[in-house]
mmCIF file of C-alpha atoms and ligand atoms in Angstrom:
data_model
loop_
_atom_site.group_PDB
_atom_site.id
_atom_site.type_symbol
_atom_site.label_atom_id
_atom_site.label_comp_id
_atom_site.label_asym_id
_atom_site.label_seq_id
_atom_site.Cartn_x
_atom_site.Cartn_y
_atom_site.Cartn_z
ATOM 1 C CA MET A 1 31.428 232.455 142.313
ATOM 2 C CA THR A 2 32.990 232.420 145.370
ATOM 3 C CA ASP A 3 35.501 229.057 145.867
ATOM 4 C CA VAL A 4 33.770 228.239 149.531
ATOM 5 C CA SER A 5 34.922 225.149 149.694
ATOM 6 C CA PRO A 6 38.034 226.323 152.935
ATOM 7 C CA LEU A 7 35.065 226.896 154.964
ATOM 8 C CA PHE A 8 34.050 223.608 154.832
ATOM 9 C CA ARG A 9 37.592 221.789 155.802
ATOM 10 C CA PRO A 10 37.355 220.071 159.244
ATOM 11 C CA PHE A 11 39.674 221.483 161.945
ATOM 12 C CA GLN A 12 40.908 220.419 165.264
ATOM 13 C CA ILE A 13 41.080 222.286 169.014
ATOM 14 C CA ARG A 14 42.696 220.477 171.381
ATOM 15 C CA GLY A 15 41.224 216.936 170.359
ATOM 16 C CA LEU A 16 37.865 218.471 169.512
ATOM 17 C CA GLU A 17 37.203 217.490 165.583
ATOM 18 C CA LEU A 18 35.112 220.055 163.785
ATOM 19 C CA LYS A 19 33.602 219.791 160.760
ATOM 20 C CA ASN A 20 33.991 223.150 159.240
ATOM 21 C CA ARG A 21 34.763 226.398 159.769
ATOM 22 C CA ILE A 22 31.982 228.379 160.696
ATOM 23 C CA VAL A 23 31.373 229.182 164.585
ATOM 24 C CA MET A 24 28.374 230.712 165.196
ATOM 25 C CA ALA A 25 29.065 233.852 167.094
ATOM 26 C CA PRO A 26 27.751 234.760 170.739
ATOM 27 C CA MET A 27 24.766 236.303 170.697
ATOM 28 C CA THR A 28 22.642 237.719 173.850
ATOM 29 C CA ARG A 29 18.856 236.969 173.235
ATOM 30 C CA SER A 30 17.305 237.952 176.833
ATOM 31 C CA ARG A 31 15.193 234.784 175.896
ATOM 32 C CA SER A 32 15.419 232.651 178.873
ATOM 33 C CA PRO A 33 12.762 234.470 181.978
ATOM 34 C CA GLY A 34 14.298 233.350 185.175
ATOM 35 C CA GLY A 35 17.438 232.876 183.686
ATOM 36 C CA PHE A 36 16.230 229.213 183.049
ATOM 37 C CA PRO A 37 17.058 227.868 179.560
ATOM 38 C CA ASN A 38 13.390 226.493 177.934
ATOM 39 C CA ASP A 39 11.802 225.053 175.032
ATOM 40 C CA ASP A 40 12.543 227.729 172.476
ATOM 41 C CA ASN A 41 16.363 228.389 173.632
ATOM 42 C CA VAL A 42 16.821 224.447 172.579
ATOM 43 C CA ALA A 43 14.522 224.668 169.321
ATOM 44 C CA TYR A 44 17.395 227.802 168.570
ATOM 45 C CA TYR A 45 20.288 226.139 168.509
ATOM 46 C CA GLY A 46 19.273 222.870 168.132
ATOM 47 C CA ARG A 47 17.775 224.174 164.547
ATOM 48 C CA ARG A 48 21.592 225.753 163.553
ATOM 49 C CA ALA A 49 23.363 222.583 164.905
ATOM 50 C CA ALA A 50 21.051 220.451 162.212
ATOM 51 C CA ALA A 51 21.799 223.213 159.513
ATOM 52 C CA ASP A 52 25.241 222.486 160.058
ATOM 53 C CA VAL A 53 27.100 225.385 161.984
ATOM 54 C CA GLY A 54 30.203 223.534 162.929
ATOM 55 C CA LEU A 55 31.035 224.925 166.569
ATOM 56 C CA ILE A 56 27.984 226.431 168.008
ATOM 57 C CA LEU A 57 29.247 229.176 170.723
ATOM 58 C CA SER A 58 26.371 229.995 173.139
ATOM 59 C CA GLU A 59 24.971 233.747 173.996
ATOM 60 C CA GLY A 60 26.931 235.006 177.225
ATOM 61 C CA THR A 61 25.714 232.946 179.944
ATOM 62 C CA LEU A 62 26.065 234.156 183.674
ATOM 63 C CA THR A 63 28.628 233.076 186.207
ATOM 64 C CA ARG A 64 27.190 232.607 189.982
ATOM 65 C CA ARG A 65 28.448 236.095 191.261
ATOM 66 C CA ARG A 66 25.304 237.728 191.863
ATOM 67 C CA GLY A 67 26.096 241.194 190.187
ATOM 68 C CA ALA A 68 26.860 239.467 186.876
ATOM 69 C CA SER A 69 24.096 241.094 185.023
ATOM 70 C CA ASP A 70 21.501 243.343 184.499
ATOM 71 C CA ASP A 71 19.000 241.528 182.750
ATOM 72 C CA ALA A 72 16.807 238.632 184.124
ATOM 73 C CA ASN A 73 16.113 237.110 181.095
ATOM 74 C CA ILE A 74 19.920 236.479 180.137
ATOM 75 C CA PRO A 75 20.284 232.408 181.250
ATOM 76 C CA LEU A 76 22.335 231.298 184.558
ATOM 77 C CA PHE A 77 25.130 229.211 183.960
ATOM 78 C CA TRP A 78 24.596 227.677 188.129
ATOM 79 C CA GLY A 79 22.097 226.068 189.588
ATOM 80 C CA GLU A 80 20.088 223.181 189.642
ATOM 81 C CA GLN A 81 17.266 224.873 187.254
ATOM 82 C CA ALA A 82 18.972 226.823 184.581
ATOM 83 C CA LEU A 83 21.788 223.412 184.214
ATOM 84 C CA ALA A 84 19.086 221.438 183.580
ATOM 85 C CA GLY A 85 17.874 223.571 181.004
ATOM 86 C CA TRP A 86 21.524 223.549 179.000
ATOM 87 C CA LYS A 87 21.405 219.973 179.818
ATOM 88 C CA ARG A 88 18.638 219.859 177.063
ATOM 89 C CA VAL A 89 20.396 222.278 174.707
ATOM 90 C CA ILE A 90 23.647 220.529 174.839
ATOM 91 C CA ASP A 91 21.679 216.912 174.021
ATOM 92 C CA ALA A 92 19.307 218.605 171.275
ATOM 93 C CA VAL A 93 22.259 220.209 169.490
ATOM 94 C CA HIS A 94 24.364 216.905 170.277
ATOM 95 C CA ALA A 95 21.357 214.577 167.952
ATOM 96 C CA ALA A 96 21.413 216.918 165.726
ATOM 97 C CA GLY A 97 25.090 216.507 165.252
ATOM 98 C CA GLY A 98 26.497 219.566 166.353
ATOM 99 C CA LYS A 99 29.104 220.886 168.624
ATOM 100 C CA MET A 100 28.734 223.371 171.356
ATOM 101 C CA GLY A 101 30.672 225.417 174.374
ATOM 102 C CA PRO A 102 28.806 228.312 176.266
ATOM 103 C CA GLN A 103 29.971 231.378 176.689
ATOM 104 C CA LEU A 104 30.401 232.084 180.750
ATOM 105 C CA TRP A 105 30.030 236.230 181.118
ATOM 106 C CA HIS A 106 30.102 238.346 183.960
ATOM 107 C CA GLN A 107 29.656 241.962 182.842
ATOM 108 C CA GLY A 108 31.578 243.585 185.552
ATOM 109 C CA MET A 109 31.111 247.616 185.459
ATOM 110 C CA SER A 110 29.370 247.494 182.275
ATOM 111 C CA ARG A 111 26.085 246.099 184.325
ATOM 112 C CA LYS A 112 23.142 248.470 185.052
ATOM 113 C CA PRO A 113 23.645 248.853 189.403
ATOM 114 C CA ASN A 114 20.196 247.650 190.905
ATOM 115 C CA SER A 115 19.364 245.194 188.185
ATOM 116 C CA GLY A 116 19.463 241.400 186.905
ATOM 117 C CA HIS A 117 18.777 238.277 188.522
ATOM 118 C CA PHE A 118 20.019 239.684 191.541
ATOM 119 C CA PRO A 119 19.208 244.071 191.876
ATOM 120 C CA ASP A 120 20.619 244.515 195.550
ATOM 121 C CA ALA A 121 23.676 242.787 194.058
ATOM 122 C CA PRO A 122 26.884 245.115 194.168
ATOM 123 C CA SER A 123 28.857 245.191 190.703
ATOM 124 C CA ASP A 124 32.013 243.522 190.134
ATOM 125 C CA GLY A 125 34.897 245.420 188.625
ATOM 126 C CA PRO A 126 38.973 245.604 189.499
ATOM 127 C CA SER A 127 38.599 249.018 190.843
ATOM 128 C CA GLY A 128 35.711 250.280 191.136
ATOM 129 C CA ILE A 129 35.733 252.254 188.387
ATOM 130 C CA THR A 130 33.131 252.586 186.111
ATOM 131 C CA LEU A 131 33.984 252.702 181.909
ATOM 132 C CA ARG A 132 33.972 256.420 181.843
ATOM 133 C CA GLY A 133 36.696 255.766 184.390
ATOM 134 C CA LYS A 134 34.491 257.402 187.227
ATOM 135 C CA LYS A 135 35.094 256.235 190.724
ATOM 136 C CA VAL A 136 32.091 254.300 192.335
ATOM 137 C CA GLY A 137 32.676 251.603 194.602
ATOM 138 C CA GLU A 138 35.585 250.040 196.498
ATOM 139 C CA GLU A 139 38.432 248.097 195.457
ATOM 140 C CA PRO A 140 37.835 243.981 195.759
ATOM 141 C CA SER A 141 40.328 242.549 197.608
ATOM 142 C CA GLU A 142 42.647 239.736 196.497
ATOM 143 C CA ALA A 143 39.729 237.129 197.540
ATOM 144 C CA GLU A 144 37.143 238.599 196.055
ATOM 145 C CA VAL A 145 38.797 238.675 192.686
ATOM 146 C CA LEU A 146 39.989 235.024 193.384
ATOM 147 C CA ASP A 147 36.297 234.020 193.601
ATOM 148 C CA MET A 148 35.209 235.734 190.915
ATOM 149 C CA ALA A 149 37.890 233.907 188.781
ATOM 150 C CA GLN A 150 36.707 230.600 190.594
ATOM 151 C CA ALA A 151 33.116 231.511 189.716
ATOM 152 C CA TYR A 152 34.065 231.099 185.489
ATOM 153 C CA ALA A 153 35.750 227.786 186.562
ATOM 154 C CA ASP A 154 32.558 226.578 188.598
ATOM 155 C CA GLY A 155 30.805 227.097 185.074
ATOM 156 C CA ALA A 156 33.700 225.336 183.204
ATOM 157 C CA ARG A 157 33.401 222.617 185.604
ATOM 158 C CA ASP A 158 29.458 222.472 184.855
ATOM 159 C CA ALA A 159 30.176 222.686 181.615
ATOM 160 C CA LYS A 160 32.161 219.280 181.261
ATOM 161 C CA GLN A 161 29.747 217.574 183.704
ATOM 162 C CA LEU A 162 26.628 218.607 181.505
ATOM 163 C CA GLY A 163 28.956 217.546 177.991
ATOM 164 C CA PHE A 164 29.393 220.543 176.115
ATOM 165 C CA ASP A 165 31.936 220.155 173.752
ATOM 166 C CA CYS A 166 34.575 223.149 174.746
ATOM 167 C CA VAL A 167 34.154 226.402 177.085
ATOM 168 C CA GLU A 168 34.538 230.177 176.002
ATOM 169 C CA LEU A 169 35.585 232.920 178.472
ATOM 170 C CA HIS A 170 34.218 236.354 177.442
ATOM 171 C CA GLY A 171 36.866 238.397 177.977
ATOM 172 C CA ALA A 172 35.831 241.068 175.325
ATOM 173 C CA HIS A 173 34.003 244.149 175.165
ATOM 174 C CA ALA A 174 34.487 246.256 178.430
ATOM 175 C CA TYR A 175 32.780 242.861 180.524
ATOM 176 C CA LEU A 176 34.630 241.862 183.741
ATOM 177 C CA ILE A 177 37.768 240.170 182.112
ATOM 178 C CA ASP A 178 38.182 242.822 179.858
ATOM 179 C CA GLU A 179 38.101 245.100 182.333
ATOM 180 C CA PHE A 180 41.167 243.905 184.117
ATOM 181 C CA PHE A 181 43.269 244.412 180.450
ATOM 182 C CA TRP A 182 41.778 247.808 179.989
ATOM 183 C CA GLU A 183 44.115 250.264 181.662
ATOM 184 C CA VAL A 184 40.880 253.155 182.444
ATOM 185 C CA THR A 185 38.973 250.515 184.727
ATOM 186 C CA ASN A 186 41.886 248.642 185.636
ATOM 187 C CA GLN A 187 44.006 250.690 188.535
ATOM 188 C CA ARG A 188 45.168 248.119 191.190
ATOM 189 C CA THR A 189 48.382 247.614 191.911
ATOM 190 C CA ASP A 190 48.843 244.338 193.124
ATOM 191 C CA ARG A 191 49.649 241.697 190.645
ATOM 192 C CA PHE A 192 45.790 241.856 188.503
ATOM 193 C CA GLY A 193 47.117 245.516 187.985
ATOM 194 C CA GLY A 194 50.363 247.701 186.129
ATOM 195 C CA SER A 195 51.528 246.156 183.117
ATOM 196 C CA ILE A 196 50.038 244.909 180.544
ATOM 197 C CA GLU A 197 51.283 241.421 181.448
ATOM 198 C CA ARG A 198 49.845 241.581 185.236
ATOM 199 C CA ARG A 199 46.216 243.584 183.678
ATOM 200 C CA ALA A 200 46.277 239.706 182.203
ATOM 201 C CA GLU A 201 47.112 238.233 185.436
ATOM 202 C CA PHE A 202 43.119 237.958 185.923
ATOM 203 C CA ALA A 203 42.633 236.046 183.147
ATOM 204 C CA ALA A 204 45.398 233.787 183.215
ATOM 205 C CA GLU A 205 44.502 232.985 187.055
ATOM 206 C CA THR A 206 40.774 232.046 185.230
ATOM 207 C CA ILE A 207 42.374 229.725 182.679
ATOM 208 C CA ARG A 208 44.312 228.268 185.287
ATOM 209 C CA ARG A 209 41.133 227.532 187.601
ATOM 210 C CA CYS A 210 39.292 226.690 184.257
ATOM 211 C CA ARG A 211 41.762 223.843 182.986
ATOM 212 C CA VAL A 212 42.183 222.375 186.819
ATOM 213 C CA ALA A 213 38.223 222.353 186.490
ATOM 214 C CA ILE A 214 37.560 220.568 183.380
ATOM 215 C CA GLY A 215 40.820 218.957 182.109
ATOM 216 C CA GLU A 216 41.392 217.984 178.449
ATOM 217 C CA LEU A 217 38.168 219.935 177.227
ATOM 218 C CA PRO A 218 39.120 222.644 174.973
ATOM 219 C CA LEU A 219 39.451 226.480 176.529
ATOM 220 C CA ILE A 220 38.826 229.674 174.481
ATOM 221 C CA ILE A 221 39.043 232.872 175.436
ATOM 222 C CA ARG A 222 37.250 236.244 173.682
ATOM 223 C CA ILE A 223 39.144 239.219 173.362
ATOM 224 C CA SER A 224 38.571 242.620 171.316
ATOM 225 C CA GLN A 225 40.922 245.599 171.419
ATOM 226 C CA TRP A 226 37.461 247.740 171.548
ATOM 227 C CA LYS A 227 34.760 248.417 174.572
ATOM 228 C CA SER A 228 31.359 249.474 174.322
ATOM 229 C CA VAL A 229 32.126 252.878 175.054
ATOM 230 C CA ASP A 230 34.958 253.804 172.818
ATOM 231 C CA TYR A 231 35.321 251.550 169.395
ATOM 232 C CA ALA A 232 38.787 253.435 169.440
ATOM 233 C CA ALA A 233 40.654 252.006 172.725
ATOM 234 C CA LYS A 234 43.205 249.946 172.776
ATOM 235 C CA VAL A 235 45.027 247.478 175.233
ATOM 236 C CA ALA A 236 47.694 246.727 173.027
ATOM 237 C CA ARG A 237 48.688 249.328 170.668
ATOM 238 C CA THR A 238 51.453 247.575 169.370
ATOM 239 C CA PRO A 239 51.786 244.063 167.855
ATOM 240 C CA GLU A 240 54.969 244.034 171.114
ATOM 241 C CA GLU A 241 52.294 244.938 173.137
ATOM 242 C CA LEU A 242 49.668 242.392 172.126
ATOM 243 C CA GLY A 243 52.141 239.573 172.061
ATOM 244 C CA ARG A 244 52.758 239.981 175.615
ATOM 245 C CA TRP A 245 49.071 240.165 175.944
ATOM 246 C CA VAL A 246 48.033 236.715 174.491
ATOM 247 C CA GLY A 247 51.231 235.056 175.702
ATOM 248 C CA VAL A 248 50.234 235.389 178.846
ATOM 249 C CA LEU A 249 46.883 233.743 178.281
ATOM 250 C CA ARG A 250 48.786 231.411 175.973
ATOM 251 C CA ASP A 251 50.908 230.727 178.746
ATOM 252 C CA ALA A 252 47.868 229.777 181.102
ATOM 253 C CA GLY A 253 46.431 227.227 179.029
ATOM 254 C CA VAL A 254 44.324 228.422 176.871
ATOM 255 C CA ASP A 255 43.660 226.745 173.514
ATOM 256 C CA ALA A 256 42.626 229.083 171.201
ATOM 257 C CA ILE A 257 41.536 232.932 170.910
ATOM 258 C CA HIS A 258 38.653 234.652 169.481
ATOM 259 C CA CYS A 259 39.537 237.972 168.399
ATOM 260 C CA SER A 260 36.562 239.863 168.563
ATOM 261 C CA GLN A 261 36.211 242.847 165.712
ATOM 262 C CA ARG A 262 33.195 244.089 163.759
ATOM 263 C CA ARG A 263 34.323 244.740 160.455
ATOM 264 C CA ILE A 264 36.644 241.012 159.955
ATOM 265 C CA LEU A 265 39.040 242.869 156.966
ATOM 266 C CA GLU A 266 40.256 245.743 158.994
ATOM 267 C CA PRO A 267 43.498 245.721 159.609
ATOM 268 C CA GLU A 268 44.815 245.684 163.144
ATOM 269 C CA PHE A 269 48.205 247.772 162.598
ATOM 270 C CA PRO A 270 47.901 249.057 159.377
ATOM 271 C CA ASP A 271 50.986 251.164 160.270
ATOM 272 C CA VAL A 272 52.944 248.372 160.430
ATOM 273 C CA ASP A 273 51.634 245.886 157.381
ATOM 274 C CA GLY A 274 49.570 248.143 155.287
ATOM 275 C CA PRO A 275 45.916 248.674 154.958
ATOM 276 C CA LYS A 276 45.265 244.906 153.749
ATOM 277 C CA GLY A 277 47.643 243.605 156.491
ATOM 278 C CA LEU A 278 46.494 241.172 159.198
ATOM 279 C CA ASN A 279 43.656 241.238 161.376
ATOM 280 C CA LEU A 280 43.389 241.007 165.205
ATOM 281 C CA ALA A 281 42.870 237.436 164.961
ATOM 282 C CA GLY A 282 45.647 237.451 162.155
ATOM 283 C CA TRP A 283 48.003 239.263 164.066
ATOM 284 C CA VAL A 284 47.040 236.984 167.562
ATOM 285 C CA LYS A 285 47.455 233.633 165.592
ATOM 286 C CA LYS A 286 50.875 234.894 164.339
ATOM 287 C CA LEU A 287 51.922 236.305 168.061
ATOM 288 C CA SER A 288 50.863 233.008 170.113
ATOM 289 C CA GLY A 289 51.151 230.349 167.668
ATOM 290 C CA LEU A 290 47.304 228.967 168.877
ATOM 291 C CA PRO A 291 44.339 228.729 166.610
ATOM 292 C CA THR A 292 42.257 231.922 166.341
ATOM 293 C CA ILE A 293 38.528 232.897 165.410
ATOM 294 C CA SER A 294 37.949 235.647 163.462
ATOM 295 C CA VAL A 295 34.624 237.633 163.060
ATOM 296 C CA GLY A 296 32.399 240.580 161.982
ATOM 297 C CA SER A 297 30.528 241.368 159.182
ATOM 298 C CA VAL A 298 31.013 237.986 158.001
ATOM 299 C CA GLY A 299 28.797 237.958 155.325
ATOM 300 C CA LEU A 300 27.001 241.549 155.664
ATOM 301 C CA THR A 301 28.103 244.647 154.693
ATOM 302 C CA SER A 302 27.780 246.857 157.952
ATOM 303 C CA GLU A 303 28.887 245.844 161.334
ATOM 304 C CA PHE A 304 26.993 244.836 164.267
ATOM 305 C CA THR A 305 26.293 247.777 167.036
ATOM 306 C CA GLY A 306 23.752 248.676 163.709
ATOM 307 C CA ALA A 307 21.534 246.101 164.536
ATOM 308 C CA PHE A 308 21.011 247.880 168.122
ATOM 309 C CA ARG A 309 19.781 250.972 166.625
ATOM 310 C CA GLY A 310 17.557 249.092 164.171
ATOM 311 C CA GLU A 311 19.673 249.065 161.662
ATOM 312 C CA GLY A 312 19.794 245.893 158.955
ATOM 313 C CA SER A 313 22.404 244.942 156.310
ATOM 314 C CA ALA A 314 22.824 243.903 152.979
ATOM 315 C CA ALA A 315 24.368 240.593 152.542
ATOM 316 C CA GLY A 316 27.845 241.027 151.216
ATOM 317 C CA LYS A 317 30.874 238.594 149.917
ATOM 318 C CA LEU A 318 32.578 235.948 150.818
ATOM 319 C CA ASP A 319 36.032 235.741 148.903
ATOM 320 C CA GLU A 320 38.255 237.844 150.624
ATOM 321 C CA VAL A 321 37.551 236.144 154.039
ATOM 322 C CA VAL A 322 37.731 233.116 152.397
ATOM 323 C CA GLU A 323 40.775 234.178 150.915
ATOM 324 C CA ARG A 324 42.385 235.221 154.367
ATOM 325 C CA LEU A 325 40.926 232.029 155.750
ATOM 326 C CA GLU A 326 42.670 229.945 152.810
ATOM 327 C CA ARG A 327 46.173 231.496 153.489
ATOM 328 C CA GLY A 328 46.088 230.829 157.075
ATOM 329 C CA GLU A 329 44.942 234.186 158.455
ATOM 330 C CA PHE A 330 43.091 232.687 161.364
ATOM 331 C CA ASP A 331 41.498 229.159 161.455
ATOM 332 C CA LEU A 332 37.769 230.046 161.871
ATOM 333 C CA VAL A 333 35.314 232.357 161.321
ATOM 334 C CA ALA A 334 32.494 233.349 163.197
ATOM 335 C CA VAL A 335 29.240 234.820 162.142
ATOM 336 C CA GLY A 336 26.439 236.238 164.060
ATOM 337 C CA ARG A 337 23.756 238.415 162.424
ATOM 338 C CA ALA A 338 23.473 236.225 159.485
ATOM 339 C CA LEU A 339 23.173 233.211 161.396
ATOM 340 C CA LEU A 340 20.571 235.224 163.946
ATOM 341 C CA GLN A 341 18.091 235.379 160.911
ATOM 342 C CA ASP A 342 18.989 232.608 159.007
ATOM 343 C CA PRO A 343 19.833 229.306 160.736
ATOM 344 C CA GLU A 344 19.964 227.681 157.589
ATOM 345 C CA TRP A 345 22.846 230.211 156.690
ATOM 346 C CA ALA A 346 25.742 227.617 156.524
ATOM 347 C CA VAL A 347 24.651 224.909 154.838
ATOM 348 C CA LYS A 348 23.135 227.333 151.819
ATOM 349 C CA VAL A 349 26.672 228.541 152.053
ATOM 350 C CA GLN A 350 28.040 225.034 151.888
ATOM 351 C CA GLN A 351 25.515 224.478 148.609
ATOM 352 C CA ARG A 352 26.013 227.211 147.155
ATOM 353 C CA ARG A 353 22.696 228.156 147.343
ATOM 354 C CA PHE A 354 23.792 231.979 147.263
ATOM 355 C CA ASP A 355 20.996 233.409 145.846
ATOM 356 C CA GLU A 356 19.084 232.460 148.855
ATOM 357 C CA LEU A 357 20.970 234.165 151.204
ATOM 358 C CA ARG A 358 18.949 237.101 152.419
ATOM 359 C CA ASP A 359 19.927 240.736 153.503
ATOM 360 C CA TYR A 360 19.991 241.116 157.254
ATOM 361 C CA ASP A 361 16.822 242.484 158.301
ATOM 362 C CA ALA A 362 16.625 244.712 161.650
ATOM 363 C CA SER A 363 13.762 243.167 162.730
ATOM 364 C CA ALA A 364 15.995 239.649 162.916
ATOM 365 C CA LEU A 365 16.661 241.261 166.017
ATOM 366 C CA PHE A 366 13.014 240.546 167.980
ATOM 367 C CA THR A 367 12.564 237.367 165.988
ATOM 368 C CA TYR A 368 13.511 233.754 168.093
ATOM 369 C CA PHE A 369 13.031 230.591 165.681
HETATM 370 C C1 LIG B 1 22.229 240.454 169.033
HETATM 371 C C2 LIG B 1 23.730 240.414 169.301
HETATM 372 C C3 LIG B 1 23.759 240.066 170.547
HETATM 373 C C4 LIG B 1 25.121 240.158 171.021
HETATM 374 N N1 LIG B 1 25.510 239.432 172.240
HETATM 375 C C5 LIG B 1 27.089 239.229 172.115
HETATM 376 C C6 LIG B 1 27.796 238.146 173.439
HETATM 377 O O1 LIG B 1 26.799 237.642 174.161
HETATM 378 N N2 LIG B 1 28.723 237.851 173.293
HETATM 379 C C7 LIG B 1 29.606 238.236 172.981
HETATM 380 O O2 LIG B 1 31.024 237.849 173.105
HETATM 381 N N3 LIG B 1 29.357 238.994 171.738
HETATM 382 C C8 LIG B 1 28.037 239.352 171.721
HETATM 383 N N4 LIG B 1 27.227 240.112 170.744
HETATM 384 C C9 LIG B 1 28.606 240.191 169.195
HETATM 385 C C10 LIG B 1 28.773 239.104 167.826
HETATM 386 O O3 LIG B 1 29.200 237.784 168.678
HETATM 387 C C11 LIG B 1 29.337 239.501 166.904
HETATM 388 O O4 LIG B 1 30.825 239.400 167.516
HETATM 389 C C12 LIG B 1 28.966 240.446 166.351
HETATM 390 O O5 LIG B 1 27.889 240.472 165.946
HETATM 391 C C13 LIG B 1 29.277 240.515 165.052
HETATM 392 O O6 LIG B 1 29.436 239.529 164.073
HETATM 393 P P1 LIG B 1 28.196 240.118 162.917
HETATM 394 O O7 LIG B 1 28.846 240.903 162.112
HETATM 395 O O8 LIG B 1 28.301 238.446 162.189
HETATM 396 O O9 LIG B 1 26.940 240.097 163.456
HETATM 397 C C14 LIG B 1 26.063 240.156 169.884
HETATM 398 C C15 LIG B 1 25.521 240.479 169.041
HETATM 399 C C16 LIG B 1 23.956 240.613 168.269
HETATM 400 C C17 LIG B 1 24.064 241.173 167.107
#
């Protein structure tokens, strides 16, 4: 039987004490009509906190830029009514003994135009270029780019004021911050475009502004090589490029990097260290010296995009994930679908109730409890 004890050792990120290594992955649920967290959202997060998830990352929640999203059921992270809802969420999580940070999100050019909370607002992006490389709008001025960065910092400030324990920036999956990282969508020639360091400058600017806004509160950024339109895409083709990329994020003041993969056991650079080599979080930890969160099909046998095609996933073993954690390849393990379906997943693993861990059922995408 798998020895899962390494998953239940405490960990610290910049003064934030976590009771174990299990993180609830950010998962958009579109269950906040009008953008306002409600009773159902309070109960949903509170239930997972009560069942020993070490750190909850909220679903992507929107910055104040009007074009941040294409779905008016995604929660806002600004404005009196939405923040009052979030206050109830964090209070419930704390009352249940949990820790939580919002994932601040701006969809950038991934947004479907003319939709969301403010259908008339234009979409933001580095260069007015779609994920398919088509020029559809003007490149925003530097002042506008700085306002996009400040919008995350304003959310981070509010998170601190509400009593959240940390903040995560969504810098992955071809959304706004990632569109600056990615050459396809970033064709700028000013300080925000060009080399990998310059394409990371928007994230760095955002991180620095967040740091001013939140002081000592831990700040995490989520990154990915893969894009929603291209799973084989690479921002960094070599460890050397990856080191330059994450070095900019570290130097700007981020405390941990959440490395999004679809399959946690997949090596990032197999040509360099073989088919059992380090995964993305392993490389990022080695190259940046920062704590990392790893993710992707933990406790399941197939990857998450199938969930959106109506696919379930059989429960899988945790052995190799635990071994890698134990070796120090990464520090924390984020769990998505398994926790979506079963709020008690973490406590069942801790108590070795493995026979109670069910397969992921496709219908879990549509239930909410
Ligand atoms: C329903 C659903 C919604 C998601 N929404 C987000 C999101 O808002 N932000 C984000 O960074 N990732 C999002 N993801 C990706 C998850 O955070 C996670 O990386 C992915 O599901 C892989 O983990 P898993 O295999 O344990 O499910 C979502 C995934 C699912 C299934």
